[in-house]
């Protein structure tokens, strides 16, 4: 018996993407990288692991995968380096070649040269470019590095350094001397992901940024056919609910699970109960977000609202922005006497970051953590007073 849950496969999409990623054309991914944006919890990471990775491997690539969101306590730059080190650790020939390059000849095991993996990375003896080039040469395959939630890389100095190291590796491996390196970066927020490729001082300036296709009717059909409830679900009705759930599979799954554990559920009640459960799941998630927002101090709430309204144009300490905080503050807390200034706004930003509502790039650029938070605030009229 297979205890693993079934996974919806998107084989054709994976094959098309793999073909584009590995293509050698003027202006292709080879020369820049590929950035894919999709909201969190819409199946993007599952696709990367279960569909795209096998498709790339089937096409002859060696795939490395790192999810920068999997361990937020670890520096994102270190996570990227650790992924490369893990790949090297699996190949003794590459380890030996790298060791000889830096004059390490100690024999630890017969026929194997001893090399500490700490000597591979950022600002150490062996660069990521050298390590990846030797790995690709040994495998005689192009390497594809998939960085999931890549926007997290620019929240630390090491993350920035790792991106520039990968740019150097990309340029070296895509020369005629090697077998190629492709960088595929995904992110849950288009604006944040764009920061990795919008300006000339970014490592991947000009790389294409495209919307990752959302799950559609084919997923809903697959879900309805395999959900195994006391009565069938109408795919058209479920598709409408799926759209209300912002194309998040976990919402449908949670609703189905709730019905499965109702042992008195009658077949005729299944469609209505499923709809009610989906809507309840959506409402519960929204209420939790609103609960956090409603617990903010008036100034924290004002800062969050202005940031959500202005998005990429948000400049936290400009005079016009301070004036906007003040307008919002007088609207939501008429008796508040606090005047927004650089010091208390900085404290408010830190508090919002600690609460997981906003995200900070290492150079001081701020953004709302979840796009769904902005949508909910807009629906609730929380942004109407922002000038």
mmCIF file of C-alpha atoms in Angstrom, residues 104-342:
data_model
loop_
_atom_site.group_PDB
_atom_site.id
_atom_site.type_symbol
_atom_site.label_atom_id
_atom_site.label_comp_id
_atom_site.label_asym_id
_atom_site.label_seq_id
_atom_site.Cartn_x
_atom_site.Cartn_y
_atom_site.Cartn_z
ATOM 1 C CA UNK A 104 45.576 19.573 -0.979
ATOM 2 C CA UNK A 105 47.023 16.103 -1.407
ATOM 3 C CA UNK A 106 46.309 14.371 1.907
ATOM 4 C CA UNK A 107 45.056 10.839 1.370
ATOM 5 C CA UNK A 108 42.182 10.082 3.745
ATOM 6 C CA UNK A 109 40.862 6.979 1.991
ATOM 7 C CA UNK A 110 42.897 4.970 -0.534
ATOM 8 C CA UNK A 111 42.562 6.699 -3.880
ATOM 9 C CA UNK A 112 40.586 9.663 -2.544
ATOM 10 C CA UNK A 113 42.005 13.107 -1.839
ATOM 11 C CA UNK A 114 40.779 14.738 1.353
ATOM 12 C CA UNK A 115 38.999 18.076 0.902
ATOM 13 C CA UNK A 116 36.886 19.921 3.461
ATOM 14 C CA UNK A 117 33.668 21.173 1.919
ATOM 15 C CA UNK A 118 34.118 24.342 3.969
ATOM 16 C CA UNK A 119 36.746 25.269 1.399
ATOM 17 C CA UNK A 120 33.994 25.547 -1.240
ATOM 18 C CA UNK A 121 31.758 28.607 -1.224
ATOM 19 C CA UNK A 122 31.875 32.374 -0.913
ATOM 20 C CA UNK A 123 35.221 34.070 -0.317
ATOM 21 C CA UNK A 124 37.073 30.813 0.288
ATOM 22 C CA UNK A 125 39.595 28.706 -1.623
ATOM 23 C CA UNK A 126 37.208 27.231 -4.192
ATOM 24 C CA UNK A 127 34.517 29.430 -5.733
ATOM 25 C CA UNK A 128 31.037 28.264 -6.652
ATOM 26 C CA UNK A 129 32.003 28.873 -10.280
ATOM 27 C CA UNK A 130 34.991 26.509 -10.092
ATOM 28 C CA UNK A 131 33.004 23.906 -8.177
ATOM 29 C CA UNK A 132 30.071 23.908 -10.583
ATOM 30 C CA UNK A 133 32.342 23.942 -13.646
ATOM 31 C CA UNK A 134 34.240 20.873 -12.439
ATOM 32 C CA UNK A 135 30.992 19.115 -11.552
ATOM 33 C CA UNK A 136 29.516 19.805 -14.986
ATOM 34 C CA UNK A 137 32.735 18.714 -16.712
ATOM 35 C CA UNK A 138 32.776 15.461 -14.746
ATOM 36 C CA UNK A 139 29.113 14.701 -15.420
ATOM 37 C CA UNK A 140 29.321 15.953 -19.018
ATOM 38 C CA UNK A 141 25.849 17.428 -18.497
ATOM 39 C CA UNK A 142 24.384 20.908 -18.156
ATOM 40 C CA UNK A 143 23.484 21.822 -14.584
ATOM 41 C CA UNK A 144 20.133 23.398 -13.735
ATOM 42 C CA UNK A 145 19.892 25.108 -10.347
ATOM 43 C CA UNK A 146 16.303 25.674 -9.224
ATOM 44 C CA UNK A 147 16.022 28.274 -6.455
ATOM 45 C CA UNK A 148 12.550 28.235 -4.929
ATOM 46 C CA UNK A 149 11.380 31.422 -3.158
ATOM 47 C CA UNK A 150 14.464 33.111 -4.599
ATOM 48 C CA UNK A 151 13.458 36.585 -3.400
ATOM 49 C CA UNK A 152 14.575 35.486 0.057
ATOM 50 C CA UNK A 153 18.188 35.577 -1.229
ATOM 51 C CA UNK A 154 18.269 39.379 -1.164
ATOM 52 C CA UNK A 155 17.377 39.575 2.522
ATOM 53 C CA UNK A 156 21.029 38.986 3.510
ATOM 54 C CA UNK A 157 24.501 40.018 2.380
ATOM 55 C CA UNK A 158 25.503 36.371 1.910
ATOM 56 C CA UNK A 159 22.434 35.855 -0.230
ATOM 57 C CA UNK A 160 23.463 38.742 -2.463
ATOM 58 C CA UNK A 161 26.999 37.370 -2.655
ATOM 59 C CA UNK A 162 25.656 33.940 -3.623
ATOM 60 C CA UNK A 163 23.617 35.414 -6.478
ATOM 61 C CA UNK A 164 26.653 37.211 -7.910
ATOM 62 C CA UNK A 165 28.692 34.038 -7.496
ATOM 63 C CA UNK A 166 26.037 32.183 -9.479
ATOM 64 C CA UNK A 167 26.130 34.875 -12.165
ATOM 65 C CA UNK A 168 29.873 34.317 -12.511
ATOM 66 C CA UNK A 169 29.299 30.562 -12.610
ATOM 67 C CA UNK A 170 26.600 30.979 -15.256
ATOM 68 C CA UNK A 171 28.894 33.064 -17.453
ATOM 69 C CA UNK A 172 31.741 30.558 -17.101
ATOM 70 C CA UNK A 173 29.713 27.378 -17.582
ATOM 71 C CA UNK A 174 27.828 28.744 -20.576
ATOM 72 C CA UNK A 175 31.101 29.394 -22.405
ATOM 73 C CA UNK A 176 32.280 26.996 -25.071
ATOM 74 C CA UNK A 177 34.592 25.289 -22.564
ATOM 75 C CA UNK A 178 31.841 23.714 -20.455
ATOM 76 C CA UNK A 179 28.419 22.092 -20.569
ATOM 77 C CA UNK A 180 26.189 24.916 -19.377
ATOM 78 C CA UNK A 181 24.447 26.246 -16.263
ATOM 79 C CA UNK A 182 20.826 27.358 -16.108
ATOM 80 C CA UNK A 183 19.355 29.293 -13.185
ATOM 81 C CA UNK A 184 15.609 28.929 -12.592
ATOM 82 C CA UNK A 185 14.308 31.173 -9.806
ATOM 83 C CA UNK A 186 10.762 31.073 -8.491
ATOM 84 C CA UNK A 187 8.962 33.413 -6.144
ATOM 85 C CA UNK A 188 5.588 33.950 -4.539
ATOM 86 C CA UNK A 189 5.537 37.716 -5.057
ATOM 87 C CA UNK A 190 6.177 39.205 -8.488
ATOM 88 C CA UNK A 191 7.334 42.597 -7.180
ATOM 89 C CA UNK A 192 9.844 41.051 -4.788
ATOM 90 C CA UNK A 193 11.118 38.589 -7.383
ATOM 91 C CA UNK A 194 11.517 41.457 -9.841
ATOM 92 C CA UNK A 195 14.052 43.073 -7.500
ATOM 93 C CA UNK A 196 16.516 40.334 -8.495
ATOM 94 C CA UNK A 197 16.478 41.357 -12.161
ATOM 95 C CA UNK A 198 15.141 44.904 -12.577
ATOM 96 C CA UNK A 199 18.201 47.065 -11.945
ATOM 97 C CA UNK A 200 21.659 47.039 -13.488
ATOM 98 C CA UNK A 201 23.335 46.387 -10.136
ATOM 99 C CA UNK A 202 21.497 43.069 -9.769
ATOM 100 C CA UNK A 203 23.164 39.768 -10.656
ATOM 101 C CA UNK A 204 20.405 38.704 -13.050
ATOM 102 C CA UNK A 205 19.524 42.029 -14.641
ATOM 103 C CA UNK A 206 17.210 41.571 -17.605
ATOM 104 C CA UNK A 207 16.327 37.940 -16.976
ATOM 105 C CA UNK A 208 12.774 37.123 -18.140
ATOM 106 C CA UNK A 209 10.121 37.272 -15.413
ATOM 107 C CA UNK A 210 6.980 35.361 -16.343
ATOM 108 C CA UNK A 211 3.798 34.352 -14.552
ATOM 109 C CA UNK A 212 3.762 30.672 -13.665
ATOM 110 C CA UNK A 213 0.535 29.132 -15.063
ATOM 111 C CA UNK A 214 -2.082 28.555 -12.378
ATOM 112 C CA UNK A 215 -3.761 25.197 -11.887
ATOM 113 C CA UNK A 216 -6.864 25.082 -14.069
ATOM 114 C CA UNK A 217 -9.854 22.952 -15.075
ATOM 115 C CA UNK A 218 -7.701 19.879 -15.667
ATOM 116 C CA UNK A 219 -6.619 19.926 -12.016
ATOM 117 C CA UNK A 220 -10.200 20.373 -10.839
ATOM 118 C CA UNK A 221 -11.334 17.471 -13.050
ATOM 119 C CA UNK A 222 -8.564 15.282 -11.583
ATOM 120 C CA UNK A 223 -9.541 16.349 -8.073
ATOM 121 C CA UNK A 224 -13.232 15.569 -8.600
ATOM 122 C CA UNK A 225 -12.464 12.163 -10.083
ATOM 123 C CA UNK A 226 -10.215 11.107 -7.223
ATOM 124 C CA UNK A 227 -11.709 12.800 -4.167
ATOM 125 C CA UNK A 228 -13.769 9.727 -3.140
ATOM 126 C CA UNK A 229 -16.713 11.322 -1.331
ATOM 127 C CA UNK A 230 -20.142 9.669 -0.861
ATOM 128 C CA UNK A 231 -21.378 11.483 -4.000
ATOM 129 C CA UNK A 232 -19.594 12.997 -7.029
ATOM 130 C CA UNK A 233 -18.725 16.680 -7.259
ATOM 131 C CA UNK A 234 -19.577 18.842 -10.265
ATOM 132 C CA UNK A 235 -16.268 20.061 -11.782
ATOM 133 C CA UNK A 236 -17.836 23.328 -12.975
ATOM 134 C CA UNK A 237 -19.095 24.140 -9.479
ATOM 135 C CA UNK A 238 -15.765 23.160 -7.945
ATOM 136 C CA UNK A 239 -13.876 25.286 -10.482
ATOM 137 C CA UNK A 240 -15.862 28.335 -9.345
ATOM 138 C CA UNK A 241 -14.984 27.541 -5.724
ATOM 139 C CA UNK A 242 -11.345 26.984 -6.682
ATOM 140 C CA UNK A 243 -11.230 30.473 -8.217
ATOM 141 C CA UNK A 244 -12.667 31.943 -5.002
ATOM 142 C CA UNK A 245 -9.910 30.096 -3.120
ATOM 143 C CA UNK A 246 -7.293 31.854 -5.306
ATOM 144 C CA UNK A 247 -6.378 28.528 -6.970
ATOM 145 C CA UNK A 248 -5.018 27.035 -3.723
ATOM 146 C CA UNK A 249 -5.305 23.224 -3.787
ATOM 147 C CA UNK A 250 -5.018 22.947 -0.009
ATOM 148 C CA UNK A 251 -8.374 24.711 0.416
ATOM 149 C CA UNK A 252 -10.170 22.065 -1.660
ATOM 150 C CA UNK A 253 -8.230 19.309 0.103
ATOM 151 C CA UNK A 254 -9.115 20.577 3.573
ATOM 152 C CA UNK A 255 -12.807 20.805 2.640
ATOM 153 C CA UNK A 256 -12.801 17.242 1.290
ATOM 154 C CA UNK A 257 -11.060 15.951 4.413
ATOM 155 C CA UNK A 258 -13.678 17.575 6.614
ATOM 156 C CA UNK A 259 -16.445 15.780 4.719
ATOM 157 C CA UNK A 260 -14.630 12.420 4.832
ATOM 158 C CA UNK A 261 -14.691 12.485 8.621
ATOM 159 C CA UNK A 262 -18.410 13.240 8.778
ATOM 160 C CA UNK A 263 -19.632 9.634 9.000
ATOM 161 C CA UNK A 264 -23.284 10.711 8.953
ATOM 162 C CA UNK A 265 -22.963 12.669 5.707
ATOM 163 C CA UNK A 266 -25.683 11.753 3.195
ATOM 164 C CA UNK A 267 -24.866 11.592 -0.548
ATOM 165 C CA UNK A 268 -27.458 14.214 -1.391
ATOM 166 C CA UNK A 269 -25.830 16.702 0.969
ATOM 167 C CA UNK A 270 -22.311 16.408 -0.460
ATOM 168 C CA UNK A 271 -22.336 19.285 -3.022
ATOM 169 C CA UNK A 272 -23.792 21.856 -0.607
ATOM 170 C CA UNK A 273 -21.635 20.721 2.294
ATOM 171 C CA UNK A 274 -18.484 20.814 0.154
ATOM 172 C CA UNK A 275 -19.249 24.369 -0.988
ATOM 173 C CA UNK A 276 -19.935 25.466 2.583
ATOM 174 C CA UNK A 277 -16.698 23.897 3.772
ATOM 175 C CA UNK A 278 -14.599 25.569 1.057
ATOM 176 C CA UNK A 279 -16.108 28.971 1.851
ATOM 177 C CA UNK A 280 -15.507 28.354 5.557
ATOM 178 C CA UNK A 281 -11.856 27.506 4.882
ATOM 179 C CA UNK A 282 -11.430 30.750 2.927
ATOM 180 C CA UNK A 283 -13.172 32.759 5.623
ATOM 181 C CA UNK A 284 -11.069 31.195 8.367
ATOM 182 C CA UNK A 285 -7.819 32.125 6.613
ATOM 183 C CA UNK A 286 -9.034 35.678 6.065
ATOM 184 C CA UNK A 287 -10.161 36.031 9.687
ATOM 185 C CA UNK A 288 -6.750 34.942 10.932
ATOM 186 C CA UNK A 289 -5.031 37.557 8.770
ATOM 187 C CA UNK A 290 -7.478 40.234 9.894
ATOM 188 C CA UNK A 291 -6.945 39.211 13.514
ATOM 189 C CA UNK A 292 -3.235 39.942 13.159
ATOM 190 C CA UNK A 293 -3.853 43.238 11.350
ATOM 191 C CA UNK A 294 -6.433 44.370 13.905
ATOM 192 C CA UNK A 295 -3.934 43.753 16.716
ATOM 193 C CA UNK A 296 -1.546 46.370 15.325
ATOM 194 C CA UNK A 297 -0.941 49.735 16.949
ATOM 195 C CA UNK A 298 -2.468 52.684 15.053
ATOM 196 C CA UNK A 299 0.919 53.687 13.608
ATOM 197 C CA UNK A 300 1.784 50.121 12.584
ATOM 198 C CA UNK A 301 -1.601 49.849 10.878
ATOM 199 C CA UNK A 302 -1.088 53.191 9.093
ATOM 200 C CA UNK A 303 2.353 52.138 7.815
ATOM 201 C CA UNK A 304 1.009 48.795 6.604
ATOM 202 C CA UNK A 305 -1.916 50.442 4.793
ATOM 203 C CA UNK A 306 0.258 52.986 3.011
ATOM 204 C CA UNK A 307 2.710 50.255 2.002
ATOM 205 C CA UNK A 308 -0.113 48.069 0.666
ATOM 206 C CA UNK A 309 -1.621 50.955 -1.308
ATOM 207 C CA UNK A 310 1.625 52.226 -2.831
ATOM 208 C CA UNK A 311 3.358 48.853 -3.341
ATOM 209 C CA UNK A 312 6.488 49.317 -5.509
ATOM 210 C CA UNK A 313 6.274 53.124 -5.083
ATOM 211 C CA UNK A 314 6.485 52.853 -1.285
ATOM 212 C CA UNK A 315 9.306 55.010 0.119
ATOM 213 C CA UNK A 316 9.013 54.645 3.908
ATOM 214 C CA UNK A 317 10.763 57.811 5.096
ATOM 215 C CA UNK A 318 10.012 60.392 2.422
ATOM 216 C CA UNK A 319 8.119 63.500 3.512
ATOM 217 C CA UNK A 320 5.150 62.636 1.310
ATOM 218 C CA UNK A 321 4.943 59.159 2.850
ATOM 219 C CA UNK A 322 5.167 60.522 6.404
ATOM 220 C CA UNK A 323 2.293 62.836 5.503
ATOM 221 C CA UNK A 324 0.304 59.859 4.197
ATOM 222 C CA UNK A 325 0.847 57.977 7.470
ATOM 223 C CA UNK A 326 -0.501 60.985 9.282
ATOM 224 C CA UNK A 327 -3.639 61.158 7.126
ATOM 225 C CA UNK A 328 -4.341 57.451 7.686
ATOM 226 C CA UNK A 329 -3.573 57.735 11.394
ATOM 227 C CA UNK A 330 -6.116 60.550 11.871
ATOM 228 C CA UNK A 331 -8.691 58.505 9.947
ATOM 229 C CA UNK A 332 -8.371 55.243 11.892
ATOM 230 C CA UNK A 333 -7.469 56.718 15.312
ATOM 231 C CA UNK A 334 -8.790 60.312 15.556
ATOM 232 C CA UNK A 335 -7.630 60.724 19.157
ATOM 233 C CA UNK A 336 -4.081 59.528 18.490
ATOM 234 C CA UNK A 337 -1.557 62.289 19.271
ATOM 235 C CA UNK A 338 1.545 60.512 17.915
ATOM 236 C CA UNK A 339 3.221 62.223 14.961
ATOM 237 C CA UNK A 340 4.933 59.859 12.479
ATOM 238 C CA UNK A 341 8.680 60.437 12.171
ATOM 239 C CA UNK A 342 11.718 58.476 11.037
#
